[in-house]
GROMACS .gro file of C-alpha atoms in nm:
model
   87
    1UNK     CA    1   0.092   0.689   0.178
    2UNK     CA    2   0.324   0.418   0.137
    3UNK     CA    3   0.488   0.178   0.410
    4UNK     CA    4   0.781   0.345   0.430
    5UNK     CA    5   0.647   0.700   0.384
    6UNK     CA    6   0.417   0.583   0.728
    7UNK     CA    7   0.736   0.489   0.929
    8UNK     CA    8   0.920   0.812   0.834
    9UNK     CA    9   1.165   0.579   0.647
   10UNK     CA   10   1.413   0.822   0.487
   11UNK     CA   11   1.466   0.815   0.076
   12UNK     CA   12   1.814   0.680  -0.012
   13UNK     CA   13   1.799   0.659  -0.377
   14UNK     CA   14   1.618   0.477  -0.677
   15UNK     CA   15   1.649   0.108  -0.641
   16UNK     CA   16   1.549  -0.119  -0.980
   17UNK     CA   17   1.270  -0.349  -0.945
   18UNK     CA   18   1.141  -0.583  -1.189
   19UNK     CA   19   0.974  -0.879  -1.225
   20UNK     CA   20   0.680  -1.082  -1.450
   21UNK     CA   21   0.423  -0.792  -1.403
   22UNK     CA   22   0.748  -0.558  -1.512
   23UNK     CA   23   0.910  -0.244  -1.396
   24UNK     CA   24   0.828  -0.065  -1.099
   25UNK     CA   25   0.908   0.291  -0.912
   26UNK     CA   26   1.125   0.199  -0.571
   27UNK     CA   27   1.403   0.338  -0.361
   28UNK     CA   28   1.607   0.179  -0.141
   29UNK     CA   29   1.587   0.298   0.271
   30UNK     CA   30   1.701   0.148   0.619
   31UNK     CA   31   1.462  -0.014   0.888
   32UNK     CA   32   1.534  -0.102   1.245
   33UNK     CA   33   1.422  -0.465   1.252
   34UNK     CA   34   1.273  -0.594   1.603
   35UNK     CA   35   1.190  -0.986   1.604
   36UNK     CA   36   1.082  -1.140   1.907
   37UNK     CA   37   1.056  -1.526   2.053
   38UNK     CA   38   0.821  -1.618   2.268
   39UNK     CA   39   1.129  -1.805   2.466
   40UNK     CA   40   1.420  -1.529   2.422
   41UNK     CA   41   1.427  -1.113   2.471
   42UNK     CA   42   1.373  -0.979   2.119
   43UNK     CA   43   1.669  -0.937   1.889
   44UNK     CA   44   1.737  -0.574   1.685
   45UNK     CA   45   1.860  -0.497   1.406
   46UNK     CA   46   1.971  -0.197   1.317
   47UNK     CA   47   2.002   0.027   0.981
   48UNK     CA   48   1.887  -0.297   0.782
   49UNK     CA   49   1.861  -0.231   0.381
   50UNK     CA   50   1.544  -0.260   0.209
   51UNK     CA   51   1.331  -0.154  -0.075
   52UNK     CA   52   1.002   0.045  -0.070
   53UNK     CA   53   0.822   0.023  -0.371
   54UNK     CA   54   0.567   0.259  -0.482
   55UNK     CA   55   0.197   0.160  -0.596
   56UNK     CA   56   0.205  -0.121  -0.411
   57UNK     CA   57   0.038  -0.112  -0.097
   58UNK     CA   58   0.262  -0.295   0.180
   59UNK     CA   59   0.574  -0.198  -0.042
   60UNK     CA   60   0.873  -0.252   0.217
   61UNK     CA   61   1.124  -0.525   0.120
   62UNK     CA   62   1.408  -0.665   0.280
   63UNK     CA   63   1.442  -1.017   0.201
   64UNK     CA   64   1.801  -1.032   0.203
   65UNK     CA   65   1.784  -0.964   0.552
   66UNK     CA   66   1.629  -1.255   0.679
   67UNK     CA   67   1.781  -1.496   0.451
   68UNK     CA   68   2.151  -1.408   0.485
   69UNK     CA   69   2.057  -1.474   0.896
   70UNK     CA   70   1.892  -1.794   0.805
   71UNK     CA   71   1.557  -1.704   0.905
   72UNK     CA   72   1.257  -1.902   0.755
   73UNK     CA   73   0.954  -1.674   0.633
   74UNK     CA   74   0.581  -1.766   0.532
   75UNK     CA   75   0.347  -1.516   0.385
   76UNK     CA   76  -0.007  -1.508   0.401
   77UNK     CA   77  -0.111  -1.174   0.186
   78UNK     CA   78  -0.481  -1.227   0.214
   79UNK     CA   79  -0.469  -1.222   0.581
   80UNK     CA   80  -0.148  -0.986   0.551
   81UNK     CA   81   0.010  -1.170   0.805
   82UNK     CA   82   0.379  -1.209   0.772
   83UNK     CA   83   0.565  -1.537   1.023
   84UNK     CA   84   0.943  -1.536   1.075
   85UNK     CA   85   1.073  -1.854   1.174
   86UNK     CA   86   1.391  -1.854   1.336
   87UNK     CA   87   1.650  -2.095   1.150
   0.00000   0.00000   0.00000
């Protein structure tokens, strides 16, 4: 079961991904995005584009989402731990 498959993320389409490991199965869905501060009620977003790519475990993309609202983002995939920092 993938990530978006798990969240009952609907199937909008093949979406192309590529990159030094090469090509990969994907297709592009929405996500409601919910981000919370610990001094401010949360923000959502709704309908927000993103990618879920097959094979890959945690497979749902959207970077485009938090960088074209200036967010910050650090990744830990060992711990699979994922921090938003608000811009």
């Amino acid at each position: 079961t993938t990530t978006a498959e798990a969240l009952g993320l609907p199937n909008l389409g093949a979406a192309q991904v590529g990159g030094v490991g090469g090509s990969a199965t994907a297709y592009n869905t929405k996500v409601d995005v919910r981000l919370g501060w610990p001094t401010a009620a949360p923000a959502v977003y709704s309908d927000v584009s993103a990618v879920a790519i097959e094979g890959f475990g945690q497979n749902l993309f959207g970077l485009r989402f938090f960088i074209s609202r200036g967010f910050g983002l650090t990744l830990d995939p060992k711990a699979q731990h994922l921090t938003v920092i608000q811009g």
